[in-house]
Amino acid sequence: MYQYDIVYFKGNPSSGTLLQHKQINFSIIQIIKPYSYISIESKVKNLSNIKIPKAKIYIGFSRGSRYLKKLDKNSLKISIGGISGFKIHLFKNNKDNILLGDISLSSLSAHFKIEDDDIIKIKSLIKNFMNNIKS
């Protein structure tokens, strides 16, 4: 039924530096590596022509989180530094004000960092969801 436990939508490769993207992707992969997962680039603005694998959990970073609203309502959806919405769990660094238009160095740096408390919360959320879902 499910192709993967987790589908991770990466952020916009045009925002931030290559190093910042490598760091945030590494952080997210560290969270999801105990599970089967696939990463999907978010270079395209519309995923209607892209087949999204069926998964129990969907995670989006920044622009990648905009796809979450269109996915299976029974899945766990996690937005990191992106959008909020119905049944979407948003995790945002307290110093990240990118979505408010603040593109200062401190805000941009915070955008690419998951706070330690949030890492623990995300891991717990994923673990609890995986323990309660039927394959």
PDB file of C-alpha atoms in Angstrom:
ATOM      1  CA  MET A   1       0.000   0.000   0.000  1.00  0.00           C
ATOM      2  CA  TYR A   2       2.731   2.473   0.966  1.00  0.00           C
ATOM      3  CA  GLN A   3       5.877   2.868  -1.122  1.00  0.00           C
ATOM      4  CA  TYR A   4       7.772   4.638   1.659  1.00  0.00           C
ATOM      5  CA  ASP A   5       7.335   5.528   5.280  1.00  0.00           C
ATOM      6  CA  ILE A   6       8.321   9.136   4.561  1.00  0.00           C
ATOM      7  CA  VAL A   7       8.462  11.464   1.567  1.00  0.00           C
ATOM      8  CA  TYR A   8      10.632  14.549   2.134  1.00  0.00           C
ATOM      9  CA  PHE A   9      10.124  17.595  -0.098  1.00  0.00           C
ATOM     10  CA  LYS A  10      13.299  19.672  -0.152  1.00  0.00           C
ATOM     11  CA  GLY A  11      13.276  23.473  -0.099  1.00  0.00           C
ATOM     12  CA  ASN A  12      13.778  25.965  -2.905  1.00  0.00           C
ATOM     13  CA  PRO A  13      17.358  25.497  -4.149  1.00  0.00           C
ATOM     14  CA  SER A  14      17.457  29.149  -5.242  1.00  0.00           C
ATOM     15  CA  SER A  15      17.075  30.501  -1.704  1.00  0.00           C
ATOM     16  CA  GLY A  16      19.974  30.309   0.692  1.00  0.00           C
ATOM     17  CA  THR A  17      23.377  28.870  -0.055  1.00  0.00           C
ATOM     18  CA  LEU A  18      24.303  25.387  -1.174  1.00  0.00           C
ATOM     19  CA  LEU A  19      25.915  24.831   2.235  1.00  0.00           C
ATOM     20  CA  GLN A  20      22.714  25.881   4.056  1.00  0.00           C
ATOM     21  CA  HIS A  21      20.699  23.438   1.967  1.00  0.00           C
ATOM     22  CA  LYS A  22      23.191  20.649   2.620  1.00  0.00           C
ATOM     23  CA  GLN A  23      22.983  21.350   6.367  1.00  0.00           C
ATOM     24  CA  ILE A  24      19.170  21.401   6.586  1.00  0.00           C
ATOM     25  CA  ASN A  25      18.865  18.333   4.354  1.00  0.00           C
ATOM     26  CA  PHE A  26      21.414  16.535   6.540  1.00  0.00           C
ATOM     27  CA  SER A  27      19.464  17.498   9.679  1.00  0.00           C
ATOM     28  CA  ILE A  28      16.199  16.216   8.239  1.00  0.00           C
ATOM     29  CA  ILE A  29      17.771  13.013   6.911  1.00  0.00           C
ATOM     30  CA  GLN A  30      19.177  12.352  10.406  1.00  0.00           C
ATOM     31  CA  ILE A  31      15.610  12.504  11.726  1.00  0.00           C
ATOM     32  CA  ILE A  32      14.086  10.231   9.068  1.00  0.00           C
ATOM     33  CA  LYS A  33      16.923   7.778   8.356  1.00  0.00           C
ATOM     34  CA  PRO A  34      15.514   5.020  10.623  1.00  0.00           C
ATOM     35  CA  TYR A  35      12.592   4.766   8.179  1.00  0.00           C
ATOM     36  CA  SER A  36      12.228   4.084   4.472  1.00  0.00           C
ATOM     37  CA  TYR A  37      12.187   7.453   2.718  1.00  0.00           C
ATOM     38  CA  ILE A  38      12.665   9.336  -0.514  1.00  0.00           C
ATOM     39  CA  SER A  39      13.657  12.963  -1.054  1.00  0.00           C
ATOM     40  CA  ILE A  40      12.000  15.008  -3.770  1.00  0.00           C
ATOM     41  CA  GLU A  41      13.408  18.261  -5.137  1.00  0.00           C
ATOM     42  CA  SER A  42      11.020  21.210  -5.172  1.00  0.00           C
ATOM     43  CA  LYS A  43      12.444  22.896  -8.248  1.00  0.00           C
ATOM     44  CA  VAL A  44       9.062  22.836  -9.945  1.00  0.00           C
ATOM     45  CA  LYS A  45       6.243  25.079  -8.799  1.00  0.00           C
ATOM     46  CA  ASN A  46       3.500  22.616  -9.617  1.00  0.00           C
ATOM     47  CA  LEU A  47       3.619  18.952  -8.733  1.00  0.00           C
ATOM     48  CA  SER A  48       0.595  18.029 -10.865  1.00  0.00           C
ATOM     49  CA  ASN A  49       2.875  16.392 -13.440  1.00  0.00           C
ATOM     50  CA  ILE A  50       4.959  14.595 -10.816  1.00  0.00           C
ATOM     51  CA  LYS A  51       3.925  11.279  -9.330  1.00  0.00           C
ATOM     52  CA  ILE A  52       4.264  11.575  -5.571  1.00  0.00           C
ATOM     53  CA  PRO A  53       4.948   8.236  -3.897  1.00  0.00           C
ATOM     54  CA  LYS A  54       2.376   7.007  -1.392  1.00  0.00           C
ATOM     55  CA  ALA A  55       3.721   7.435   2.135  1.00  0.00           C
ATOM     56  CA  LYS A  56       2.598   7.428   5.729  1.00  0.00           C
ATOM     57  CA  ILE A  57       4.364  10.709   6.464  1.00  0.00           C
ATOM     58  CA  TYR A  58       5.165  13.760   4.350  1.00  0.00           C
ATOM     59  CA  ILE A  59       7.726  16.355   5.392  1.00  0.00           C
ATOM     60  CA  GLY A  60       8.305  19.635   3.603  1.00  0.00           C
ATOM     61  CA  PHE A  61      11.062  22.138   4.208  1.00  0.00           C
ATOM     62  CA  SER A  62      10.273  25.771   3.353  1.00  0.00           C
ATOM     63  CA  ARG A  63       8.853  25.854  -0.191  1.00  0.00           C
ATOM     64  CA  GLY A  64       8.631  22.070  -0.158  1.00  0.00           C
ATOM     65  CA  SER A  65       5.941  22.305   2.514  1.00  0.00           C
ATOM     66  CA  ARG A  66       3.436  23.909   0.155  1.00  0.00           C
ATOM     67  CA  TYR A  67       2.688  20.488  -1.324  1.00  0.00           C
ATOM     68  CA  LEU A  68       1.464  19.158   2.022  1.00  0.00           C
ATOM     69  CA  LYS A  69      -2.057  20.589   1.733  1.00  0.00           C
ATOM     70  CA  LYS A  70      -2.755  18.468  -1.345  1.00  0.00           C
ATOM     71  CA  LEU A  71      -1.764  15.115   0.106  1.00  0.00           C
ATOM     72  CA  ASP A  72      -3.587  12.248   1.817  1.00  0.00           C
ATOM     73  CA  LYS A  73      -5.590  13.599   4.749  1.00  0.00           C
ATOM     74  CA  ASN A  74      -4.794  10.480   6.802  1.00  0.00           C
ATOM     75  CA  SER A  75      -1.043  10.965   6.553  1.00  0.00           C
ATOM     76  CA  LEU A  76       1.126  12.822   9.023  1.00  0.00           C
ATOM     77  CA  LYS A  77       2.257  16.135   7.554  1.00  0.00           C
ATOM     78  CA  ILE A  78       5.208  18.071   8.937  1.00  0.00           C
ATOM     79  CA  SER A  79       6.242  21.521   7.767  1.00  0.00           C
ATOM     80  CA  ILE A  80       9.702  22.748   8.702  1.00  0.00           C
ATOM     81  CA  GLY A  81      10.125  26.484   8.160  1.00  0.00           C
ATOM     82  CA  GLY A  82       7.176  26.558   5.798  1.00  0.00           C
ATOM     83  CA  ILE A  83       3.422  26.808   5.727  1.00  0.00           C
ATOM     84  CA  SER A  84       0.899  25.953   8.362  1.00  0.00           C
ATOM     85  CA  GLY A  85      -2.524  24.518   7.746  1.00  0.00           C
ATOM     86  CA  PHE A  86      -5.173  22.066   8.806  1.00  0.00           C
ATOM     87  CA  LYS A  87      -3.520  18.892  10.138  1.00  0.00           C
ATOM     88  CA  ILE A  88      -0.049  20.244   9.290  1.00  0.00           C
ATOM     89  CA  HIS A  89       2.448  20.288  12.134  1.00  0.00           C
ATOM     90  CA  LEU A  90       4.606  23.398  11.741  1.00  0.00           C
ATOM     91  CA  PHE A  91       8.100  23.637  13.199  1.00  0.00           C
ATOM     92  CA  LYS A  92       9.831  26.988  12.778  1.00  0.00           C
ATOM     93  CA  ASN A  93      12.956  28.394  14.371  1.00  0.00           C
ATOM     94  CA  ASN A  94      12.008  31.295  16.666  1.00  0.00           C
ATOM     95  CA  LYS A  95      14.439  33.622  14.864  1.00  0.00           C
ATOM     96  CA  ASP A  96      13.171  32.673  11.384  1.00  0.00           C
ATOM     97  CA  ASN A  97      11.073  35.490   9.932  1.00  0.00           C
ATOM     98  CA  ILE A  98      11.546  34.677   6.246  1.00  0.00           C
ATOM     99  CA  LEU A  99       7.808  34.238   5.634  1.00  0.00           C
ATOM    100  CA  LEU A 100       7.276  37.720   7.084  1.00  0.00           C
ATOM    101  CA  GLY A 101       9.671  39.170   4.514  1.00  0.00           C
ATOM    102  CA  ASP A 102      12.726  39.413   6.803  1.00  0.00           C
ATOM    103  CA  ILE A 103      15.666  38.332   4.664  1.00  0.00           C
ATOM    104  CA  SER A 104      18.331  39.496   7.095  1.00  0.00           C
ATOM    105  CA  LEU A 105      21.329  37.265   7.651  1.00  0.00           C
ATOM    106  CA  SER A 106      20.123  36.222  11.120  1.00  0.00           C
ATOM    107  CA  SER A 107      16.636  35.325   9.874  1.00  0.00           C
ATOM    108  CA  LEU A 108      18.010  33.447   6.866  1.00  0.00           C
ATOM    109  CA  SER A 109      20.462  31.526   9.055  1.00  0.00           C
ATOM    110  CA  ALA A 110      17.661  30.598  11.467  1.00  0.00           C
ATOM    111  CA  HIS A 111      15.483  29.453   8.552  1.00  0.00           C
ATOM    112  CA  PHE A 112      17.989  26.687   7.813  1.00  0.00           C
ATOM    113  CA  LYS A 113      18.326  25.458  11.413  1.00  0.00           C
ATOM    114  CA  ILE A 114      15.959  23.155  13.283  1.00  0.00           C
ATOM    115  CA  GLU A 115      15.929  23.911  16.999  1.00  0.00           C
ATOM    116  CA  ASP A 116      17.016  21.026  19.258  1.00  0.00           C
ATOM    117  CA  ASP A 117      13.645  20.948  21.044  1.00  0.00           C
ATOM    118  CA  ASP A 118      11.891  20.686  17.675  1.00  0.00           C
ATOM    119  CA  ILE A 119      14.101  17.791  16.586  1.00  0.00           C
ATOM    120  CA  ILE A 120      12.978  15.878  19.668  1.00  0.00           C
ATOM    121  CA  LYS A 121       9.324  16.782  19.024  1.00  0.00           C
ATOM    122  CA  ILE A 122       9.515  15.770  15.349  1.00  0.00           C
ATOM    123  CA  LYS A 123      11.161  12.433  16.179  1.00  0.00           C
ATOM    124  CA  SER A 124       8.505  11.750  18.806  1.00  0.00           C
ATOM    125  CA  LEU A 125       5.679  12.732  16.466  1.00  0.00           C
ATOM    126  CA  ILE A 126       6.999  10.411  13.748  1.00  0.00           C
ATOM    127  CA  LYS A 127       7.606   7.532  16.160  1.00  0.00           C
ATOM    128  CA  ASN A 128       4.137   7.812  17.720  1.00  0.00           C
ATOM    129  CA  PHE A 129       2.456   8.037  14.314  1.00  0.00           C
ATOM    130  CA  MET A 130       4.386   5.035  12.986  1.00  0.00           C
ATOM    131  CA  ASN A 131       3.483   3.005  16.070  1.00  0.00           C
ATOM    132  CA  ASN A 132      -0.215   3.786  15.653  1.00  0.00           C
ATOM    133  CA  ILE A 133      -0.682   3.400  11.890  1.00  0.00           C
ATOM    134  CA  LYS A 134      -1.571   0.177  10.165  1.00  0.00           C
ATOM    135  CA  SER A 135       0.567  -0.813   7.216  1.00  0.00           C
TER     136      SER A 135
END
